Amino acid sequence: MQTNLRGRDVIDFSEWTRQEIDTVLDVAFELKRDRALGRPHPLLRDKVLAMLFFFSSTRTRASFEAGMAQLGGHAQFIESRTTQIAHGDTAKEIGEILGRYNDGIAIRNVDWLVGNKYLRDVAAASRVPVLNMQCDVFHPHQALADLMTIIERFGDPRGRTATISWACAASYQKPISVPQSLALLLPRFGMNVRLVHPPEFSLLPEIVEQAESEARRAHASFEVSHDFDAGMRGTDVIYAKSWGALRTTTDEAEGAKLIAKYSDWITDSRRVGLASEEAIFMHPLPADRNVEVTDEVIDGPHSVVYDQAENRLHGQKAVMALTMG
Ligand code: CP
């Protein structure tokens, strides 16, 4: 167990060792048990987390805020549009100033080619840890909750197969941060990962290379393909969600046309039937129901989407208790 985690940023779990992530998982499951037993755990009494949002959120905002309250502290909700950030407060000023008011700064900025740099600029100026609530490149706390959910279902995930697949969703060009954080994290735990997407929806090549290298190190596999059905065959974890063709085009109209080209990329019962009998269906939500995934699948016996959403709370509480204590 690695216990010296105070003050550490969580921008991408690749910057954390496997032993450090194991510590987070251990604490997260313990805090989940404590909550189930009604055992109070005020580990962050009088501590404050700033939660700065440049983009909308349901689960991330609610779980970080509830988590801080359960740890005996407070979370303040700050929106870029209703603050002077809209009139020019810089990342350095935000890091310096919010770092003096708070014990942690959590940020969501998913703007393409902007978000990750913004978080790192704030972190460079901040005296307290910066926690990534999703940027354009990574969504580490989602991947942590997803890993917890996989461990709860299968125990040691080593040797299990996870299919991270693109799926069609018409609503908007979603960030590529969820598949990228999963692609980096799951092979480190020995999972054989299949990354499946239409050619226009590739992830960042350096992330794919890093994922391949993590898989080699863990004696697991990492394969990229463009065939949804083949990717589903015999898999244990179906993680099928939409993301934008951001590496092909950042134009919303062009992106929408590309998404529409693959309207048959929906997770339905036929496709779930190709997977292993005990396969789980995962999605970080929100989902475009009956476009991305059918009601029958997302509300059906294979779906673990509410467990994933719940585990956001426990995983993040562990991160906050370890880094902000
Ligand atoms: N999964 C996730 O990050 O949900 P929100 O966008 O609602 O925070």
Short mmCIF file of C-alpha atoms and ligand atoms in Angstrom, two decimals:
data_model
loop_
_atom_site.label_atom_id
_atom_site.label_comp_id
_atom_site.label_asym_id
_atom_site.label_seq_id
_atom_site.Cartn_x
_atom_site.Cartn_y
_atom_site.Cartn_z
CA MET A 1 0.00 0.00 0.00
CA GLN A 2 1.29 3.44 -0.96
CA THR A 3 0.13 6.01 1.59
CA ASN A 4 2.07 9.16 0.72
CA LEU A 5 -0.51 10.67 -1.62
CA ARG A 6 -1.27 14.02 0.05
CA GLY A 7 -1.05 16.92 -2.38
CA ARG A 8 -1.03 14.75 -5.51
CA ASP A 9 -2.93 15.90 -8.61
CA VAL A 10 -5.22 13.46 -10.43
CA ILE A 11 -5.16 14.59 -14.05
CA ASP A 12 -4.41 11.19 -15.59
CA PHE A 13 -3.95 7.95 -13.59
CA SER A 14 -1.03 7.05 -15.88
CA GLU A 15 0.91 9.44 -13.64
CA TRP A 16 0.13 7.19 -10.66
CA THR A 17 1.83 3.87 -10.02
CA ARG A 18 -0.15 0.64 -9.95
CA GLN A 19 0.50 0.44 -6.20
CA GLU A 20 -0.93 3.95 -5.70
CA ILE A 21 -4.05 3.07 -7.69
CA ASP A 22 -4.43 -0.12 -5.65
CA THR A 23 -4.43 2.07 -2.52
CA VAL A 24 -7.20 4.24 -3.97
CA LEU A 25 -9.26 1.13 -4.80
CA ASP A 26 -8.73 -0.27 -1.33
CA VAL A 27 -9.87 2.95 0.36
CA ALA A 28 -12.79 3.34 -2.08
CA PHE A 29 -14.18 -0.11 -1.27
CA GLU A 30 -13.72 0.56 2.45
CA LEU A 31 -15.59 3.89 2.21
CA LYS A 32 -18.34 2.15 0.23
CA ARG A 33 -18.68 -0.43 3.03
CA ASP A 34 -18.68 2.32 5.67
CA ARG A 35 -21.50 4.14 3.92
CA ALA A 36 -23.51 0.91 3.58
CA LEU A 37 -23.10 0.37 7.33
CA GLY A 38 -24.01 3.98 8.16
CA ARG A 39 -20.56 4.44 9.68
CA PRO A 40 -19.57 8.14 9.56
CA HIS A 41 -16.14 8.93 8.07
CA PRO A 42 -15.43 12.68 8.45
CA LEU A 43 -11.89 12.46 7.08
CA LEU A 44 -11.97 15.96 5.53
CA ARG A 45 -13.66 17.97 8.28
CA ASP A 46 -13.38 21.75 7.58
CA LYS A 47 -11.79 21.13 4.17
CA VAL A 48 -13.19 22.77 1.05
CA LEU A 49 -13.14 21.62 -2.58
CA ALA A 50 -13.62 24.13 -5.40
CA MET A 51 -15.52 22.53 -8.29
CA LEU A 52 -15.00 24.60 -11.43
CA PHE A 53 -17.16 23.71 -14.43
CA PHE A 54 -16.75 24.91 -18.02
CA PHE A 55 -19.28 22.31 -19.19
CA SER A 56 -22.51 20.74 -17.94
CA SER A 57 -22.60 17.74 -15.60
CA THR A 58 -25.02 15.64 -13.60
CA ARG A 59 -23.07 12.75 -12.05
CA THR A 60 -19.69 14.40 -11.65
CA ARG A 61 -21.01 17.49 -9.91
CA ALA A 62 -23.46 15.59 -7.69
CA SER A 63 -20.98 12.87 -6.68
CA PHE A 64 -18.08 15.22 -5.86
CA GLU A 65 -20.39 17.49 -3.85
CA ALA A 66 -22.09 14.62 -1.99
CA GLY A 67 -18.68 13.04 -1.39
CA MET A 68 -17.23 16.17 0.22
CA ALA A 69 -20.30 16.47 2.49
CA GLN A 70 -19.98 12.81 3.54
CA LEU A 71 -16.29 13.39 4.34
CA GLY A 72 -17.25 16.27 6.63
CA GLY A 73 -16.17 19.07 4.30
CA HIS A 74 -17.79 21.39 1.78
CA ALA A 75 -17.73 21.71 -2.01
CA GLN A 76 -18.28 25.04 -3.74
CA PHE A 77 -19.82 25.03 -7.23
CA ILE A 78 -18.21 27.54 -9.58
CA GLU A 79 -19.22 27.99 -13.20
CA SER A 80 -16.95 29.64 -15.76
CA ARG A 81 -19.83 31.55 -17.37
CA THR A 82 -21.08 33.21 -14.17
CA THR A 83 -17.67 34.23 -12.83
CA GLN A 84 -14.99 36.65 -13.97
CA ILE A 85 -13.34 33.74 -15.79
CA ALA A 86 -15.66 34.82 -18.61
CA HIS A 87 -13.98 38.25 -18.43
CA GLY A 88 -10.37 37.13 -18.30
CA ASP A 89 -9.32 35.46 -15.02
CA THR A 90 -6.36 33.37 -16.21
CA ALA A 91 -5.54 29.75 -15.34
CA LYS A 92 -2.59 30.97 -13.25
CA GLU A 93 -4.84 33.36 -11.28
CA ILE A 94 -7.38 30.60 -10.72
CA GLY A 95 -4.68 28.23 -9.46
CA GLU A 96 -3.14 30.83 -7.17
CA ILE A 97 -6.41 32.23 -5.78
CA LEU A 98 -8.66 29.14 -5.52
CA GLY A 99 -5.63 27.28 -4.15
CA ARG A 100 -5.46 29.77 -1.27
CA TYR A 101 -9.21 29.46 -0.46
CA ASN A 102 -9.52 25.70 -0.84
CA ASP A 103 -7.90 22.34 -0.08
CA GLY A 104 -8.45 20.99 -3.60
CA ILE A 105 -9.51 22.30 -7.00
CA ALA A 106 -11.61 20.04 -9.23
CA ILE A 107 -12.08 21.15 -12.84
CA ARG A 108 -14.16 20.07 -15.86
CA ASN A 109 -13.00 21.64 -19.11
CA VAL A 110 -13.61 19.43 -22.16
CA ASP A 111 -12.79 22.03 -24.82
CA TRP A 112 -10.78 20.26 -27.53
CA LEU A 113 -7.03 21.07 -27.37
CA VAL A 114 -7.72 23.42 -24.44
CA GLY A 115 -9.03 21.48 -21.43
CA ASN A 116 -5.98 19.41 -20.46
CA LYS A 117 -3.63 22.36 -20.86
CA TYR A 118 -5.94 24.49 -18.71
CA LEU A 119 -5.88 21.91 -15.89
CA ARG A 120 -2.10 21.63 -16.04
CA ASP A 121 -1.71 25.43 -16.00
CA VAL A 122 -3.97 25.69 -12.93
CA ALA A 123 -2.06 22.83 -11.26
CA ALA A 124 1.27 24.55 -11.90
CA ALA A 125 0.03 27.65 -10.03
CA SER A 126 -1.89 25.87 -7.27
CA ARG A 127 -0.64 24.93 -3.79
CA VAL A 128 -3.40 22.29 -3.48
CA PRO A 129 -4.18 19.20 -5.59
CA VAL A 130 -6.03 19.57 -8.90
CA LEU A 131 -8.56 16.83 -9.66
CA ASN A 132 -9.68 16.23 -13.23
CA MET A 133 -13.48 16.12 -13.50
CA GLN A 134 -13.01 15.48 -17.28
CA CYS A 135 -10.90 17.24 -19.83
CA ASP A 136 -10.53 16.81 -23.59
CA VAL A 137 -8.01 13.98 -23.11
CA PHE A 138 -8.84 12.15 -19.85
CA HIS A 139 -11.75 11.30 -17.53
CA PRO A 140 -9.80 9.53 -14.77
CA HIS A 141 -12.51 9.42 -12.11
CA GLN A 142 -14.94 7.79 -14.56
CA ALA A 143 -12.33 5.13 -15.41
CA LEU A 144 -11.70 4.55 -11.69
CA ALA A 145 -15.44 3.99 -11.03
CA ASP A 146 -15.59 1.70 -14.07
CA LEU A 147 -12.66 -0.38 -12.84
CA MET A 148 -14.32 -0.69 -9.41
CA THR A 149 -17.52 -1.91 -11.11
CA ILE A 150 -15.61 -4.51 -13.17
CA ILE A 151 -13.80 -5.77 -10.03
CA GLU A 152 -17.11 -6.02 -8.16
CA ARG A 153 -18.59 -8.14 -10.97
CA PHE A 154 -15.61 -10.34 -11.88
CA GLY A 155 -13.11 -10.16 -9.01
CA ASP A 156 -9.55 -9.98 -10.36
CA PRO A 157 -10.05 -8.63 -13.91
CA ARG A 158 -6.82 -10.24 -15.22
CA GLY A 159 -7.49 -12.21 -18.39
CA ARG A 160 -10.98 -10.77 -18.88
CA THR A 161 -11.80 -9.09 -22.19
CA ALA A 162 -13.14 -5.53 -22.39
CA THR A 163 -14.53 -4.11 -25.61
CA ILE A 164 -14.36 -0.32 -25.68
CA SER A 165 -16.50 0.50 -28.68
CA TRP A 166 -17.77 3.59 -30.40
CA ALA A 167 -21.55 3.79 -30.72
CA CYS A 168 -23.75 6.23 -32.59
CA ALA A 169 -25.20 9.22 -30.70
CA ALA A 170 -26.73 12.12 -32.51
CA SER A 171 -26.76 14.68 -29.66
CA TYR A 172 -23.26 16.21 -30.02
CA GLN A 173 -19.57 15.39 -30.67
CA LYS A 174 -18.76 13.95 -27.24
CA PRO A 175 -15.21 14.10 -25.83
CA ILE A 176 -12.82 11.20 -26.45
CA SER A 177 -11.66 11.27 -22.83
CA VAL A 178 -13.69 8.29 -21.53
CA PRO A 179 -12.39 5.70 -24.04
CA GLN A 180 -8.86 7.10 -23.67
CA SER A 181 -8.77 6.84 -19.86
CA LEU A 182 -10.23 3.31 -20.04
CA ALA A 183 -7.75 2.27 -22.75
CA LEU A 184 -4.92 3.39 -20.48
CA LEU A 185 -6.21 1.94 -17.22
CA LEU A 186 -7.74 -1.47 -18.02
CA PRO A 187 -4.62 -3.09 -19.56
CA ARG A 188 -2.66 -2.17 -16.41
CA PHE A 189 -4.99 -4.55 -14.55
CA GLY A 190 -4.31 -7.35 -17.04
CA MET A 191 -7.46 -6.94 -19.13
CA ASN A 192 -7.38 -7.77 -22.84
CA VAL A 193 -8.77 -4.66 -24.49
CA ARG A 194 -10.45 -4.40 -27.89
CA LEU A 195 -10.82 -0.82 -29.10
CA VAL A 196 -13.47 -0.72 -31.82
CA HIS A 197 -14.54 2.30 -33.86
CA PRO A 198 -15.25 3.47 -37.42
CA PRO A 199 -12.05 4.74 -39.08
CA GLU A 200 -12.96 8.44 -38.67
CA PHE A 201 -13.31 8.09 -34.87
CA SER A 202 -9.74 7.25 -33.91
CA LEU A 203 -8.25 8.15 -30.53
CA LEU A 204 -4.99 10.08 -30.08
CA PRO A 205 -2.16 7.88 -31.49
CA GLU A 206 0.10 8.52 -28.48
CA ILE A 207 -2.66 7.24 -26.16
CA VAL A 208 -3.13 4.09 -28.27
CA GLU A 209 0.65 3.50 -28.27
CA GLN A 210 0.78 3.95 -24.51
CA ALA A 211 -2.17 1.55 -24.05
CA GLU A 212 -0.40 -1.07 -26.23
CA SER A 213 2.72 -0.70 -24.18
CA GLU A 214 0.77 -1.03 -20.87
CA ALA A 215 -0.84 -4.20 -22.24
CA ARG A 216 2.55 -5.69 -23.18
CA ARG A 217 3.89 -4.90 -19.71
CA ALA A 218 0.90 -6.64 -18.07
CA HIS A 219 1.06 -9.64 -20.49
CA ALA A 220 -2.34 -8.64 -21.83
CA SER A 221 -3.47 -7.64 -25.33
CA PHE A 222 -4.66 -4.41 -26.91
CA GLU A 223 -6.23 -4.57 -30.39
CA VAL A 224 -7.82 -1.91 -32.57
CA SER A 225 -10.50 -2.84 -35.13
CA HIS A 226 -13.38 -1.33 -37.08
CA ASP A 227 -15.87 -4.21 -36.81
CA PHE A 228 -18.48 -3.75 -34.05
CA ASP A 229 -19.87 -7.31 -34.23
CA ALA A 230 -16.43 -8.95 -34.23
CA GLY A 231 -15.45 -6.81 -31.23
CA MET A 232 -18.45 -8.06 -29.27
CA ARG A 233 -17.82 -11.79 -29.78
CA GLY A 234 -17.14 -13.53 -26.48
CA THR A 235 -16.29 -10.32 -24.62
CA ASP A 236 -16.85 -9.93 -20.87
CA VAL A 237 -17.25 -6.15 -20.77
CA ILE A 238 -19.22 -4.22 -23.38
CA TYR A 239 -18.34 -0.55 -22.97
CA ALA A 240 -20.06 1.01 -25.99
CA LYS A 241 -20.51 4.74 -26.12
CA SER A 242 -20.30 7.58 -28.58
CA TRP A 243 -17.43 10.01 -29.03
CA GLY A 244 -16.73 12.70 -31.57
CA ALA A 245 -14.69 12.42 -34.78
CA LEU A 246 -12.54 15.16 -33.26
CA ARG A 247 -9.31 13.98 -34.88
CA THR A 248 -11.04 14.07 -38.27
CA THR A 249 -13.05 17.30 -37.94
CA THR A 250 -13.94 19.79 -35.23
CA ASP A 251 -16.78 21.18 -37.36
CA GLU A 252 -20.07 20.24 -35.62
CA ALA A 253 -22.02 19.85 -38.91
CA GLU A 254 -19.34 17.66 -40.52
CA GLY A 255 -19.02 15.67 -37.30
CA ALA A 256 -22.79 15.13 -37.22
CA LYS A 257 -22.68 13.83 -40.81
CA LEU A 258 -19.97 11.32 -39.89
CA ILE A 259 -21.94 10.18 -36.85
CA ALA A 260 -25.08 9.72 -39.00
CA LYS A 261 -23.09 7.54 -41.44
CA TYR A 262 -22.81 4.89 -38.71
CA SER A 263 -26.38 4.95 -37.36
CA ASP A 264 -26.38 1.13 -37.23
CA TRP A 265 -23.71 1.19 -34.47
CA ILE A 266 -26.24 0.63 -31.70
CA THR A 267 -25.87 -1.79 -28.78
CA ASP A 268 -28.95 -3.98 -29.05
CA SER A 269 -29.92 -7.44 -27.80
CA ARG A 270 -28.54 -9.14 -30.90
CA ARG A 271 -25.10 -7.65 -30.29
CA VAL A 272 -25.19 -8.37 -26.55
CA GLY A 273 -26.01 -11.96 -27.56
CA LEU A 274 -22.61 -12.18 -29.28
CA ALA A 275 -20.79 -11.47 -25.99
CA SER A 276 -20.11 -13.91 -23.17
CA GLU A 277 -23.18 -15.07 -21.24
CA GLU A 278 -22.14 -13.17 -18.10
CA ALA A 279 -21.09 -10.04 -20.02
CA ILE A 280 -21.83 -6.66 -18.50
CA PHE A 281 -22.97 -3.58 -20.41
CA MET A 282 -21.31 -0.35 -19.29
CA HIS A 283 -21.92 3.29 -20.14
CA PRO A 284 -20.83 6.44 -18.25
CA LEU A 285 -24.14 8.22 -19.05
CA PRO A 286 -25.84 10.24 -20.33
CA ALA A 287 -26.75 7.86 -23.18
CA ASP A 288 -28.75 8.61 -26.31
CA ARG A 289 -31.37 5.95 -25.68
CA ASN A 290 -32.46 3.89 -28.70
CA VAL A 291 -29.76 5.54 -30.83
CA GLU A 292 -26.60 4.54 -28.94
CA VAL A 293 -28.10 1.67 -26.93
CA THR A 294 -31.60 0.20 -26.83
CA ASP A 295 -33.81 0.58 -23.74
CA GLU A 296 -33.89 -3.21 -23.59
CA VAL A 297 -30.09 -3.38 -23.11
CA ILE A 298 -29.52 -0.38 -20.86
CA ASP A 299 -32.44 -1.38 -18.61
CA GLY A 300 -31.76 -5.11 -18.98
CA PRO A 301 -29.99 -7.75 -16.87
CA HIS A 302 -26.51 -7.16 -18.34
CA SER A 303 -26.50 -3.44 -17.56
CA VAL A 304 -24.42 -2.10 -14.65
CA VAL A 305 -24.78 1.60 -15.47
CA TYR A 306 -26.18 2.56 -12.05
CA ASP A 307 -23.38 0.74 -10.23
CA GLN A 308 -20.88 2.69 -12.34
CA ALA A 309 -22.62 5.96 -11.47
CA GLU A 310 -22.64 5.02 -7.76
CA ASN A 311 -18.97 4.11 -7.80
CA ARG A 312 -18.12 7.64 -8.94
CA LEU A 313 -18.99 8.69 -5.38
CA HIS A 314 -16.86 6.09 -3.58
CA GLY A 315 -13.85 6.33 -5.90
CA GLN A 316 -13.74 10.11 -5.72
CA LYS A 317 -14.13 10.11 -1.93
CA ALA A 318 -11.08 7.86 -1.74
CA VAL A 319 -9.09 10.18 -4.02
CA MET A 320 -10.13 13.27 -2.03
CA ALA A 321 -9.43 11.67 1.37
CA LEU A 322 -5.97 10.54 0.22
CA THR A 323 -4.91 13.70 -1.61
CA MET A 324 -6.62 16.47 0.41
CA GLY A 325 -6.35 15.10 3.95
N1 CP B 1 -20.33 10.29 -16.62
C1 CP B 1 -20.26 11.62 -16.38
O1 CP B 1 -19.18 12.23 -16.30
O2 CP B 1 -21.49 12.21 -16.19
P1 CP B 1 -21.77 13.77 -16.14
O3 CP B 1 -21.38 14.34 -17.48
O4 CP B 1 -23.25 13.90 -15.87
O5 CP B 1 -20.95 14.38 -15.04
#
